[in-house]
Coordinates of C-alpha atoms in Angstrom, one line a residue:
Chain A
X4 CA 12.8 -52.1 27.4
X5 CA 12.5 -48.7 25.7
X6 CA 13.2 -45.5 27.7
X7 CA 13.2 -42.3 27.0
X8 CA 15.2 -39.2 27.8
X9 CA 13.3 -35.6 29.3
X10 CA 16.0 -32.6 30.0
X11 CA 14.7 -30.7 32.6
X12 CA 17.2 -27.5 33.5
X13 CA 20.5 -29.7 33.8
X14 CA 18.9 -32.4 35.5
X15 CA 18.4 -35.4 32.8
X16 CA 15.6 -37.9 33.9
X17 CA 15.2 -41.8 32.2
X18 CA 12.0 -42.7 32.5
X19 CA 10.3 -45.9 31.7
X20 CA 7.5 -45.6 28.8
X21 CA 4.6 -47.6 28.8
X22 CA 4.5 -49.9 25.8
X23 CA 1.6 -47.8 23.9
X24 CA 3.5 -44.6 23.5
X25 CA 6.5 -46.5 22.6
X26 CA 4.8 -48.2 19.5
X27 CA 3.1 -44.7 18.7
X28 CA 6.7 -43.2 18.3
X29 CA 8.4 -46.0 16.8
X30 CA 5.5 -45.6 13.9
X31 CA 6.4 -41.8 13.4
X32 CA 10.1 -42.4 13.4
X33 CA 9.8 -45.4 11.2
X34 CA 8.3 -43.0 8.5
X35 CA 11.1 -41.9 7.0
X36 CA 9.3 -39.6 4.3
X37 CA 8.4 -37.3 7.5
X38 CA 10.8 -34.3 7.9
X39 CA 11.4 -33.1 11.4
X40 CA 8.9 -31.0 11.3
X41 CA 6.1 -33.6 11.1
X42 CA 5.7 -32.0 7.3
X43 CA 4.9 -33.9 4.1
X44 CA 7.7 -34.4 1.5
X45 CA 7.6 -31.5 -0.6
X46 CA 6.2 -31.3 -3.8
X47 CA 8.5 -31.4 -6.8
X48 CA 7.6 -29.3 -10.1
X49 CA 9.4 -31.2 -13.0
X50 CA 9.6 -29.3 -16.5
X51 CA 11.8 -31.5 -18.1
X52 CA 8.7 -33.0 -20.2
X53 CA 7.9 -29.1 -21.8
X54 CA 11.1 -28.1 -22.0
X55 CA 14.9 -29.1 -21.9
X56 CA 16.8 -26.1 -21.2
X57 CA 15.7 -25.5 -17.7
X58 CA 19.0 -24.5 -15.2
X59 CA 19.7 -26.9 -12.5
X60 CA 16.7 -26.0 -9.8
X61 CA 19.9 -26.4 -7.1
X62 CA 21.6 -23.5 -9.3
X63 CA 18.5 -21.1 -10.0
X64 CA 19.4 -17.5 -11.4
X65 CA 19.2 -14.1 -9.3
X66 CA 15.9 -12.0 -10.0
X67 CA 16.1 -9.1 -11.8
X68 CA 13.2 -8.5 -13.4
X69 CA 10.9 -6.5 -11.0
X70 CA 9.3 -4.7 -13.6
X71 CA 8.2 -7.8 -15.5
X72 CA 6.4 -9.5 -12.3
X73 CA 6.9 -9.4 -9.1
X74 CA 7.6 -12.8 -6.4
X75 CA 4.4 -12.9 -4.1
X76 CA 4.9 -11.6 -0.9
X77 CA 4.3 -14.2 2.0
X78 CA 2.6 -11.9 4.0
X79 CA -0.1 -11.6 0.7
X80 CA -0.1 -15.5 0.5
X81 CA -1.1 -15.7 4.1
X82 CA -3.9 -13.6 3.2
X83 CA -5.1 -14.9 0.5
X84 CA -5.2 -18.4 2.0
X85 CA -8.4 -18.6 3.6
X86 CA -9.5 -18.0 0.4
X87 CA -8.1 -20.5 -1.3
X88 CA -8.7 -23.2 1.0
X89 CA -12.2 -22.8 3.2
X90 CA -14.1 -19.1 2.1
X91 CA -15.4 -19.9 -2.0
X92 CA -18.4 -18.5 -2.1
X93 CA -19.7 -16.5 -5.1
X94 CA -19.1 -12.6 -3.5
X95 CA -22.4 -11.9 -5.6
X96 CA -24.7 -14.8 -4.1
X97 CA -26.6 -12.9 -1.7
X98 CA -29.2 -15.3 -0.3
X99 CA -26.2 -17.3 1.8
X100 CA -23.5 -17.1 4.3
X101 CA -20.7 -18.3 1.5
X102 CA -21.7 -15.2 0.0
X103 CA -21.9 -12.9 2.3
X104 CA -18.4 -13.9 3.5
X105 CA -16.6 -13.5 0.5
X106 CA -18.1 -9.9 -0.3
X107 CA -16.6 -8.9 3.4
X108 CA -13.5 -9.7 2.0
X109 CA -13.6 -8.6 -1.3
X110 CA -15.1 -4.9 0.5
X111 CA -12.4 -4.6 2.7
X112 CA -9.7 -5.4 -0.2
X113 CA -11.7 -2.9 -2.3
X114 CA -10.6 -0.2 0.7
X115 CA -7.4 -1.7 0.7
X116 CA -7.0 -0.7 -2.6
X117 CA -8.5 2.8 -2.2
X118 CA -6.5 3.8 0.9
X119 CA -3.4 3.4 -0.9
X120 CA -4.0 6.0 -3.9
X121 CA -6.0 7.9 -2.0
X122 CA -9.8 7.8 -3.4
X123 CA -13.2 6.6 -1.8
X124 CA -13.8 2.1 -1.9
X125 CA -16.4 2.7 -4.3
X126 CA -14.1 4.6 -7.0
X127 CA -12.6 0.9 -7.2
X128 CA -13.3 -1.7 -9.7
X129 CA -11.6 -5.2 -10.0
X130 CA -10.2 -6.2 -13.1
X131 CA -8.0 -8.7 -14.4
X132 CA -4.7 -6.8 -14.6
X133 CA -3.5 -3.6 -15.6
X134 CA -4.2 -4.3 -19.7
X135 CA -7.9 -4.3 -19.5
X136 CA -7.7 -1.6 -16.9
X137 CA -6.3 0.3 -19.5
X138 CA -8.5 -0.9 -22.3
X139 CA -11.1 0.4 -20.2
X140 CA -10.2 3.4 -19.8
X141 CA -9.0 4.5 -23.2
X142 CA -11.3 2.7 -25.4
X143 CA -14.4 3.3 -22.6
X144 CA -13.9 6.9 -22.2
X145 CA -13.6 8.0 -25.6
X146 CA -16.6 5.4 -27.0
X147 CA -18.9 6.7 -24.0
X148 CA -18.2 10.4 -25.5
X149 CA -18.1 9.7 -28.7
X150 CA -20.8 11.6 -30.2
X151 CA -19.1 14.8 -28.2
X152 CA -15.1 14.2 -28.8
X153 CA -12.7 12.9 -31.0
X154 CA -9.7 13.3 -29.9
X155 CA -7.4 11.3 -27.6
X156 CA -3.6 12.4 -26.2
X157 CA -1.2 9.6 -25.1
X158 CA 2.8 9.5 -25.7
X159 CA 4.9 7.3 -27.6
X160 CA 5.9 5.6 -24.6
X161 CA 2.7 4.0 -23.2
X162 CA 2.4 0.6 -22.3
X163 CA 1.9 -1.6 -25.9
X164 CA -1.9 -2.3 -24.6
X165 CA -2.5 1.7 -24.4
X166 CA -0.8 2.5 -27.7
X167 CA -3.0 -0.6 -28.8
X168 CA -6.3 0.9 -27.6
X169 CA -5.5 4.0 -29.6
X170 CA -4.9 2.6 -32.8
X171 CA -8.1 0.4 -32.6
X172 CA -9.9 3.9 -31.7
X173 CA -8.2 5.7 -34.6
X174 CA -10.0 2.6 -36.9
X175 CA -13.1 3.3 -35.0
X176 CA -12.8 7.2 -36.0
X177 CA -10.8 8.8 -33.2
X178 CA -8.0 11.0 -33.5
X179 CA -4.7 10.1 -31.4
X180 CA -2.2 12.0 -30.8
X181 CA 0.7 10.6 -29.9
X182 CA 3.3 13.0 -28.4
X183 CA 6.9 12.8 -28.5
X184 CA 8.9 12.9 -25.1
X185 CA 12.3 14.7 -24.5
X186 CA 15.3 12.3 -24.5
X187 CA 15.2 12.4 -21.0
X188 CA 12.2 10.5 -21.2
X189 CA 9.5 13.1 -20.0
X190 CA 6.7 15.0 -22.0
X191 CA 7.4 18.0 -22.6
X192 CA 4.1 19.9 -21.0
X193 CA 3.9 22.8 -23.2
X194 CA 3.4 20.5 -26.5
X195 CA 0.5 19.0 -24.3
X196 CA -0.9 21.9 -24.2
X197 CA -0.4 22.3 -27.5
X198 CA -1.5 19.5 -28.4
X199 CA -5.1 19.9 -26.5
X200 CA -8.2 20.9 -28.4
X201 CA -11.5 21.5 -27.6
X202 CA -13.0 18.1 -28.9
X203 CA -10.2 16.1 -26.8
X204 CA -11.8 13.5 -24.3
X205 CA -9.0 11.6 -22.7
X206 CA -5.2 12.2 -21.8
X207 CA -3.2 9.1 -21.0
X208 CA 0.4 9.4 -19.5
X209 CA 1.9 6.7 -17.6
X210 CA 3.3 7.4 -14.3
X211 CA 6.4 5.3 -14.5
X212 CA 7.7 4.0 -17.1
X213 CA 7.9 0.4 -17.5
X214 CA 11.3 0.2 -19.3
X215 CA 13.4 3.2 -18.3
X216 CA 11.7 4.1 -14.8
X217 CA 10.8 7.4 -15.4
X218 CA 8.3 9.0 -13.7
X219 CA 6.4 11.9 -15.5
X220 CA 5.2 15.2 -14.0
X221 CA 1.3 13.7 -12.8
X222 CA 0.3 17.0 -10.8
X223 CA 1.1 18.9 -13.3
X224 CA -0.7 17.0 -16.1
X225 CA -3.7 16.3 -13.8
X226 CA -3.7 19.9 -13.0
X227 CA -4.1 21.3 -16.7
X228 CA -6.3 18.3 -17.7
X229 CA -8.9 19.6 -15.3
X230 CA -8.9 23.2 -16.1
X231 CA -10.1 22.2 -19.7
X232 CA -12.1 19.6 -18.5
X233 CA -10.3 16.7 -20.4
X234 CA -10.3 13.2 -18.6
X235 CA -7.2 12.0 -17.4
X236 CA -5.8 8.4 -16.9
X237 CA -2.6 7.4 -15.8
X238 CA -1.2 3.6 -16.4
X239 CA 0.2 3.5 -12.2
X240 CA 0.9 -0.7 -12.8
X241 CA 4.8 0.5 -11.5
X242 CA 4.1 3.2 -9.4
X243 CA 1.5 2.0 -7.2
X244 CA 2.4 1.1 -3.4
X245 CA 5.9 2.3 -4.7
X246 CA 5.5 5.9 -5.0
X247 CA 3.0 8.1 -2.8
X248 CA 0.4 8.7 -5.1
X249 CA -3.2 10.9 -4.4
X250 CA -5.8 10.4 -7.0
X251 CA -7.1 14.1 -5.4
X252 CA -4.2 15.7 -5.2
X253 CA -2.8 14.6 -8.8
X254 CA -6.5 15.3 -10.6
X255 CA -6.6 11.5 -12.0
X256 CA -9.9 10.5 -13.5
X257 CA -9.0 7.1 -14.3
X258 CA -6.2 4.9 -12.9
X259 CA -4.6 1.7 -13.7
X260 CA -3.3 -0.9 -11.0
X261 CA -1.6 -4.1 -11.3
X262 CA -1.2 -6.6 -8.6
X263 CA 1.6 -8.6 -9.8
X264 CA 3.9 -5.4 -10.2
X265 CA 3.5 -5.5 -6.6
X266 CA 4.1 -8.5 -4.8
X267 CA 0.3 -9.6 -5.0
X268 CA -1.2 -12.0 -7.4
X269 CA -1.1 -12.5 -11.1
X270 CA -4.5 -12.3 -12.9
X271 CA -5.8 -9.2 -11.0
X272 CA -6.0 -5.8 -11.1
X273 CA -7.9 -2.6 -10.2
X274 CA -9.3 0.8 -11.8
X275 CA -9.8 4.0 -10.4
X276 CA -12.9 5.8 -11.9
X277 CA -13.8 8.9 -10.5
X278 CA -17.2 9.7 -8.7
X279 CA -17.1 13.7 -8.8
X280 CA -17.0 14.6 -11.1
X281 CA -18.0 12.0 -12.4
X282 CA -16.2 9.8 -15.5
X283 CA -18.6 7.4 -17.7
X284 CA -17.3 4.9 -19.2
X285 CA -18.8 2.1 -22.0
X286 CA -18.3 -1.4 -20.6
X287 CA -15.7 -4.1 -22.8
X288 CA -17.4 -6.8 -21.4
X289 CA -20.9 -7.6 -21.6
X290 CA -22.5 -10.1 -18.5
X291 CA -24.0 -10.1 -15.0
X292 CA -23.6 -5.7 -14.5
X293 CA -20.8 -6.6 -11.5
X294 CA -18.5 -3.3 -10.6
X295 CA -21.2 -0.5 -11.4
X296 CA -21.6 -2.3 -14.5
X297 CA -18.2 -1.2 -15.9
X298 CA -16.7 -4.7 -15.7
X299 CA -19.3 -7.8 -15.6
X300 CA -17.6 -11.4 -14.2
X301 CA -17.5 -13.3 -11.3
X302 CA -15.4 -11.5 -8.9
X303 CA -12.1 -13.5 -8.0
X304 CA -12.1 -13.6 -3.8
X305 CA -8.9 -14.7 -3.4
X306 CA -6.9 -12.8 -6.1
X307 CA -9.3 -9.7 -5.5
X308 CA -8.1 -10.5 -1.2
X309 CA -4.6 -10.4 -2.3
X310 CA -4.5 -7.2 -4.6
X311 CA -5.4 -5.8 -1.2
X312 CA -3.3 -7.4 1.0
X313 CA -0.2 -6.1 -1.1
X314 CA -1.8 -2.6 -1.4
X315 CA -1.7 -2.4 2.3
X316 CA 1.6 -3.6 3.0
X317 CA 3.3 -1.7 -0.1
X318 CA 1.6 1.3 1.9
X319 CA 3.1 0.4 5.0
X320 CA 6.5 -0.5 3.5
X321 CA 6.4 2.5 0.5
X322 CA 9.1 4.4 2.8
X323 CA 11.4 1.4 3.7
X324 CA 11.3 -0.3 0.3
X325 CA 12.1 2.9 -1.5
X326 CA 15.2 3.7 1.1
X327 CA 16.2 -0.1 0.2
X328 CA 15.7 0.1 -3.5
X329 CA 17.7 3.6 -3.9
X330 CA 20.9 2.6 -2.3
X331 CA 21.2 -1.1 -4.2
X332 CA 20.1 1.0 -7.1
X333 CA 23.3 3.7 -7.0
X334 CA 25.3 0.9 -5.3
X335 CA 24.6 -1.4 -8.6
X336 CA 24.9 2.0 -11.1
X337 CA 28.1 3.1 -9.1
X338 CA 29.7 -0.2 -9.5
X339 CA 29.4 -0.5 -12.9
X340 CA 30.3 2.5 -14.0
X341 CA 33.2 3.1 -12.0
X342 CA 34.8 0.0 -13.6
X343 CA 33.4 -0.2 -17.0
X344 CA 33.5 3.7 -19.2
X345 CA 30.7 4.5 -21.8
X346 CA 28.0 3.2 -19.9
X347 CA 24.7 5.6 -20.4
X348 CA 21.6 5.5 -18.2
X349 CA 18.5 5.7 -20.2
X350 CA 15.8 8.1 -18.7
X351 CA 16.0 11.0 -16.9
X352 CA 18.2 10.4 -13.4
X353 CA 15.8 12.7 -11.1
X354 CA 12.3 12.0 -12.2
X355 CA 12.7 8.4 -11.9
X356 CA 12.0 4.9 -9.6
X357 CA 15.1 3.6 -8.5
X358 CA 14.0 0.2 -9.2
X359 CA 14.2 0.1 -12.7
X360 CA 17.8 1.1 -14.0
X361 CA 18.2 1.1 -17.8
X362 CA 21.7 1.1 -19.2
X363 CA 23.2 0.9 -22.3
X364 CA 26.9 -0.4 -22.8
X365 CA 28.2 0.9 -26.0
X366 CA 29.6 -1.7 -28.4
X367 CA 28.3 -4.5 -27.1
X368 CA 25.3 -6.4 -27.9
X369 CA 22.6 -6.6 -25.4
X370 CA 21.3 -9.9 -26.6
X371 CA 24.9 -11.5 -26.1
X372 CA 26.0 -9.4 -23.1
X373 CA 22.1 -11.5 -21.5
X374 CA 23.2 -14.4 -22.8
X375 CA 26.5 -13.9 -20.3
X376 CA 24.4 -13.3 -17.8
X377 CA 22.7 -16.0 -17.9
X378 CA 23.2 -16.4 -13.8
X379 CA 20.8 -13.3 -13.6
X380 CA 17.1 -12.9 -14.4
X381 CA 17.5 -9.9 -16.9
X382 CA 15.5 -8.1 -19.7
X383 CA 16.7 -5.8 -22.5
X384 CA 13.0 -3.7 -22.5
X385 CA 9.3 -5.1 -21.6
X386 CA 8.4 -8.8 -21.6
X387 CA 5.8 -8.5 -24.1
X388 CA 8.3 -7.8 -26.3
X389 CA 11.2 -9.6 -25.1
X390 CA 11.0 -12.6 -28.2
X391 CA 11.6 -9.7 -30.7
X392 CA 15.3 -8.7 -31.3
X393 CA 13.8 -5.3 -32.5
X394 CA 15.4 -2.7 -30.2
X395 CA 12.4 -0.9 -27.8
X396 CA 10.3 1.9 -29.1
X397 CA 10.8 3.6 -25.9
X398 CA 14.2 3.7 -26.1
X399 CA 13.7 4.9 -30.1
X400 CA 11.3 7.2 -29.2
X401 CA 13.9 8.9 -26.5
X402 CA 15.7 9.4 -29.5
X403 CA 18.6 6.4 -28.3
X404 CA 20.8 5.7 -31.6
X405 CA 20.2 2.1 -33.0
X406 CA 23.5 0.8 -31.6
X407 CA 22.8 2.1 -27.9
X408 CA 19.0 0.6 -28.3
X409 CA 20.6 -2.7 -29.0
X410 CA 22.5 -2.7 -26.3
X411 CA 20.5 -2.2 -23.4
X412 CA 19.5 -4.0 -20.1
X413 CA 17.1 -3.2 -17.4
X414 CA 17.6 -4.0 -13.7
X415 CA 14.4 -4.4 -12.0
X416 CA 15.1 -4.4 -8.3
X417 CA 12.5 -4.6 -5.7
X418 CA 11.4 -5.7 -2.3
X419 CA 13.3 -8.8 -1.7
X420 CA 16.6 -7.8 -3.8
X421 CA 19.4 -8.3 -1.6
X422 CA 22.8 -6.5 -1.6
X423 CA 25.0 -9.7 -2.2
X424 CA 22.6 -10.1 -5.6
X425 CA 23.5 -6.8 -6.8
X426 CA 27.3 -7.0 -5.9
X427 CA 27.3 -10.7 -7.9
X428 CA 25.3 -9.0 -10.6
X429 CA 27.7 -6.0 -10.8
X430 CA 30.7 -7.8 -10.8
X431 CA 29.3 -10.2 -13.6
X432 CA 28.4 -7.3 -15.4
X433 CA 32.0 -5.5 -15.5
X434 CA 33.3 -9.1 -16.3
X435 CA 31.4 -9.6 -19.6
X436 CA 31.2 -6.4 -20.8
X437 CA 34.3 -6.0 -20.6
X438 CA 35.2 -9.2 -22.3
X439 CA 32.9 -9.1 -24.7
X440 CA 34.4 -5.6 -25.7
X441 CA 37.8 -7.2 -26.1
X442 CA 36.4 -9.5 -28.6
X443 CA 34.8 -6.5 -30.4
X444 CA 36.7 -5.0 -33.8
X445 CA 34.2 -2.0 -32.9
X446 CA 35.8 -1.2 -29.5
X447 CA 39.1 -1.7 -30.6
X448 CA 38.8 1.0 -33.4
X449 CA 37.2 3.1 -30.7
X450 CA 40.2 2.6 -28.8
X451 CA 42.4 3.4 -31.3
X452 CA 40.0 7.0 -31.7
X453 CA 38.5 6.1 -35.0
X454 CA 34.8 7.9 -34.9
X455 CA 32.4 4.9 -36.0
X456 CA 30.5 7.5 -37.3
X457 CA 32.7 8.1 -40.1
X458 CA 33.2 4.9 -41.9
X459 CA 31.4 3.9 -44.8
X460 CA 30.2 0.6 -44.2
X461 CA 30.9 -1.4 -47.7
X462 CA 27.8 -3.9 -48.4
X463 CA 28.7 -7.3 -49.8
Chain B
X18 CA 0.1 -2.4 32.3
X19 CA 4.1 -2.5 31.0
X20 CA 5.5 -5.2 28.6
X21 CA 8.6 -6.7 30.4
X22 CA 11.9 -6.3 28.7
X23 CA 12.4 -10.0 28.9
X24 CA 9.0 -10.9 26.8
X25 CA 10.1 -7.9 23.9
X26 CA 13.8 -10.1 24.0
X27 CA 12.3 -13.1 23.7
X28 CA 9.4 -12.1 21.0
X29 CA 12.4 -11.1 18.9
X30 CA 14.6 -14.0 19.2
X31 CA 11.4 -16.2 18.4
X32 CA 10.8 -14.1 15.5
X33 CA 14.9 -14.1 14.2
X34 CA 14.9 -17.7 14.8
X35 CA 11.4 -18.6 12.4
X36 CA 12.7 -15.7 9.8
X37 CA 15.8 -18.0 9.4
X38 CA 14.2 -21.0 8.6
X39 CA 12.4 -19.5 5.6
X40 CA 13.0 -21.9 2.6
X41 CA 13.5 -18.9 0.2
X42 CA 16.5 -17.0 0.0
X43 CA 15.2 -13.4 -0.4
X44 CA 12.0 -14.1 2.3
X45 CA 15.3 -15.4 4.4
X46 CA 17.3 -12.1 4.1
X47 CA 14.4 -9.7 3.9
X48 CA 12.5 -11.3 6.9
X49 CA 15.6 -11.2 9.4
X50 CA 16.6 -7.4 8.0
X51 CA 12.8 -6.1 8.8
X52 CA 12.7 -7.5 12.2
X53 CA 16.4 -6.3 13.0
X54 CA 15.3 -2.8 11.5
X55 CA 11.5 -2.9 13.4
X56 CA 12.8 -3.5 17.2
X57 CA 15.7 -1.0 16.2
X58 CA 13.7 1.6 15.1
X59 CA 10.9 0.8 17.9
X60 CA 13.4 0.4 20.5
X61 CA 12.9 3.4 22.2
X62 CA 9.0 3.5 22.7
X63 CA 8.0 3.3 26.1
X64 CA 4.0 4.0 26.2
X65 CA 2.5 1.1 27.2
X66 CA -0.3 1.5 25.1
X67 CA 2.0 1.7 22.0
X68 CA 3.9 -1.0 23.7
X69 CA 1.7 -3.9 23.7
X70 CA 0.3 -2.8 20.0
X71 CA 3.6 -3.6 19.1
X72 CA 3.8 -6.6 20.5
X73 CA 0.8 -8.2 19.1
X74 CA 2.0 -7.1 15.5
X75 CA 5.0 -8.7 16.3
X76 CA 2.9 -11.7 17.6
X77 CA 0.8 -11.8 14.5
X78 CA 3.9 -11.8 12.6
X79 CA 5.3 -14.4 14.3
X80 CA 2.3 -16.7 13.5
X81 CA 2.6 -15.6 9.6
X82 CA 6.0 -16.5 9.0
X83 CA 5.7 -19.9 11.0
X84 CA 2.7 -20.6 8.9
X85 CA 4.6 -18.8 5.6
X86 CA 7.8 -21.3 6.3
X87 CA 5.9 -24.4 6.2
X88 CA 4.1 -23.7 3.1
X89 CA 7.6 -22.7 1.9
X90 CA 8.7 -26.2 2.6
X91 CA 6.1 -27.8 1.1
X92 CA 6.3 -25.9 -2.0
X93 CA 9.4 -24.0 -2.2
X94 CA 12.3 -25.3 -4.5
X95 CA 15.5 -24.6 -5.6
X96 CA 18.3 -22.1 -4.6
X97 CA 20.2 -19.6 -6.1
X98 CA 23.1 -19.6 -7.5
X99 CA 25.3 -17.2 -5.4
X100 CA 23.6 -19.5 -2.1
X101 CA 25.5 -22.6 -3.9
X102 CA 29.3 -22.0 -2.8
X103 CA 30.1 -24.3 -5.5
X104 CA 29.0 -21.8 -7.6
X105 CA 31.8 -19.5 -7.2
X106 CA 32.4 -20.9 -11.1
X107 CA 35.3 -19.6 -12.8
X108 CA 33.8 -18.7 -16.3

């Protein structure tokens, strides 16, 4: 006969089951696919069939990359769930409830969104990322004026899809002009100034740089933009929810936001256009006149529900993820460079986001010194152009020499980065940079006090 | 009306002991660091009012993560290298 065992306080009682319940729990416990927690096995991802040079999934490396993409964060998933699973109606089909629930959400997402930069729900459009965000703006301001203005300020290190917008408005006619920054990695505001004329329609500066974490002086260019009546747009994709940021305050006409770049989903994004005054821009995409007619498409609830989500918790989080992010950040630059000499950080040290950390070891090759550290999720510059061996035209353009271009990795730490990951990625670091230096003729002449600079290199 | 000590103790430990089980190695470490550093920093609010708005965030969070674990069972994979001891490799 089967009994079973109830533990009440210290007291155990045996009690006789009927035979039902018995046969109902040997069933469950006969199923041995059923973890203890009554879930289904979990699903296995296999890659082997694309490609063969996947790491061990038991052995996965450390993530490092927070500038690339972010991980989503659970509380965003738990958001975006409903969506996903019960709530997918059309947010523009207004003759039914599956409609009307959807645009709730996709409203309060849109305020979301606003609250955390600061401007009114309806100054927000949904895109799809941060790229046509920017397309928008450059290419839609300056075609909307074009019979007006010609001109068009950015600086040599924008995003590629704002440096690409300009050039595809020079073919169209527009002057671009792209200024140079200082070597710390800022503009230099009096050339701006310079550089603004009476026909100029649009000023683009980024608000933190993608590759060497700068952030540029926003008030100050919002501020002069408006006294000459020039529209301004700042690329925010790695500021956003990471930096306190006032679309009032800084005088931004036109903003760019990403959600993957901060723990929400890939595949969305948002734009800022100001109401008052007011900022026109010509639509890229033709269709149904969604978002004021500025970006036609079936609105995506789910990703649009999630964008949101991780706008409100980066607002709630902005001062505990920075306090996080700034002492793993000097903890991981301290490391280093108390251990390894001739390391140089790229981009100004004050006006920066901890998060992204740029270095440059001297006389050793970036590509090899990530092909060490292969245990860590690293980039030498921006994941569009992470396939090229080129060295990054932001680092050129902050007037890095060739050799220090070529040797330099960012470390994107964010939200979830722990301080065991970067004591393991420090130590690594020190490890093969300093063996790779051994290896290195280069270093050994340094050593030895040779200037580099001096030889003659014989061709043969 | 007051929150008892013993419910706030007990909201926590629940909340420690669900954080633990996430499948994810930074969710794991992150989760149990921001509920260690919320009741820290909270610990001294008294207001009742404030009090039991507290709670039910905490509550709410609770429910997240329980739900957030599962789906990390499901269709979470993998670990990292440094949570492998075996991977204290000598290269």
């Amino acid at each position: 006969m089967f009994s079973a065992v109830f533990r009440s306080g210290n007291a155990i009682f045996r009690v006789r089951m009927p035979q039902n319940i018995v046969r109902c729990v040997q069933h469950q416990a006969s199923d041995s696919q059923i973890n203890t927690d009554g879930l289904p096995p979990a699903k296995r991802t296999d890659f082997s069939e694309v490609r063969k040079d996947i790491p061990d999934k038991e052995m996965r490396p450390l993530y490092l990359d927070a500038q690339a993409t972010t991980p989503l964060d659970p509380r965003v998933l738990d958001a975006m769930a409903p969506y996903l699973v019960s709530f997918y109606g059309n947010p523009h089909s207004r003759t039914h409830a599956y409609g009307w629930e959807t645009e709730a959400a996709v409203e309060k997402a849109r305020k979301q969104v606003a609250d955390c930069v600061g401007a009114d729900p309806r100054e927000i459009i949904f895109t799809s990322g941060a790229t046509e965000s920017n397309n928008i703006s450059v290419k839609g301001t300056a075609r909307f004026y074009k019979s007006k203005k010609k001109h068009v300020i950015t600086t040599q290190t924008e995003h590629k899809c704002v440096l690409d917008s300009c050039r595809s408005l020079e073919g169209e006619g527009f002057d671009v002009t792209y200024l140079p920054v200082k070597t710390n990695g800022l503009i230099d505001l009096k050339q701006l100034e310079e550089a603004m004329r009476p026909d100029t329609v649009l000023v683009s500066v980024m608000t933190v740089n993608n590759e060497i974490g700068v952030k540029q002086p926003i008030e100050e260019i919002g501020r002069m933009c408006r006294s000459k009546k020039i529209f301004f747009h700042t690329d925010a994709a790695q500021a956003v929810g990471k930096i306190p940021l006032d679309v009032n305050k800084m005088n931004i006409d036109l903003m760019s936001i990403s959600g993957h770049k901060i723990y929400g989903p890939k595949g969305v994004g948002a734009l800022y256009v100001r109401r008052r005054p007011r900022v026109r821009v010509e639509p890229i995409q033709s269709g149904g006149g969604q978002e004021r007619g500025m970006r036609s498409g079936t609105l995506p609830t789910p990703l649009c529900v999630g964008l949101g989500a991780a706008c409100n918790v980066a607002m709630q989080e902005m001062e505990y993820d920075h306090h996080r992010i700034s002492g793993l950040a000097n903890r991981l630059i301290d490391r280093i460079t108390s251990k390894v000499p001739q390391v140089i950080r790229n981009g100004d040290p004050y006006y920066t986001y901890p998060g992204c950390v740029n270095l440059s070891f001297a006389y050793v090759e970036g590509e090899s010194l990530l092909m060490a550290l292969k245990d860590i999720a690293l980039s030498s510059g921006s994941a569009c152009t992470s396939a090229s061996l080129e060295p990054s035209y932001v680092l050129r353009a902050i007037g890095a020499e060739e050799d220090l271009a070529h040797s330099s990795i960012r470390f994107g730490i964010g939200r979830f980065t722990t301080q065991a990951e970067i004591d393991y990625t420090a130590d690594k670091c020190i490890e093969h940079v300093t063996r790779l230096r051994e290896m290195s003729p280069l270093w050994e002449m340094v050593q030895e006090g040779i200037d580099l600079k001096t030889i003659k290199w014989a061709q043969h | 009306m007051a929150v008892p000590k013993s419910q706030i103790l007990s909201l926590y430990k629940r909340l420690l002991r669900e954080a633990k089980k996430f499948n994810t190695y930074n969710f794991r470490l992150y989760a149990v660091e921001k509920i260690q550093y919320e009741f820290h920093t909270n610990k001294s609010v008294t207001e009742p009012e404030k009090l039991s708005a507290l709670m039910k965030k905490g509550q709410e969070n609770l429910d997240m993560i329980k739900r957030q674990v599962m789906m990390g069972q499901m269709y979470g994979e993998g670990r990292l290298v440094i949570e492998n001891p075996a991977s204290d490799n000598k290269t």
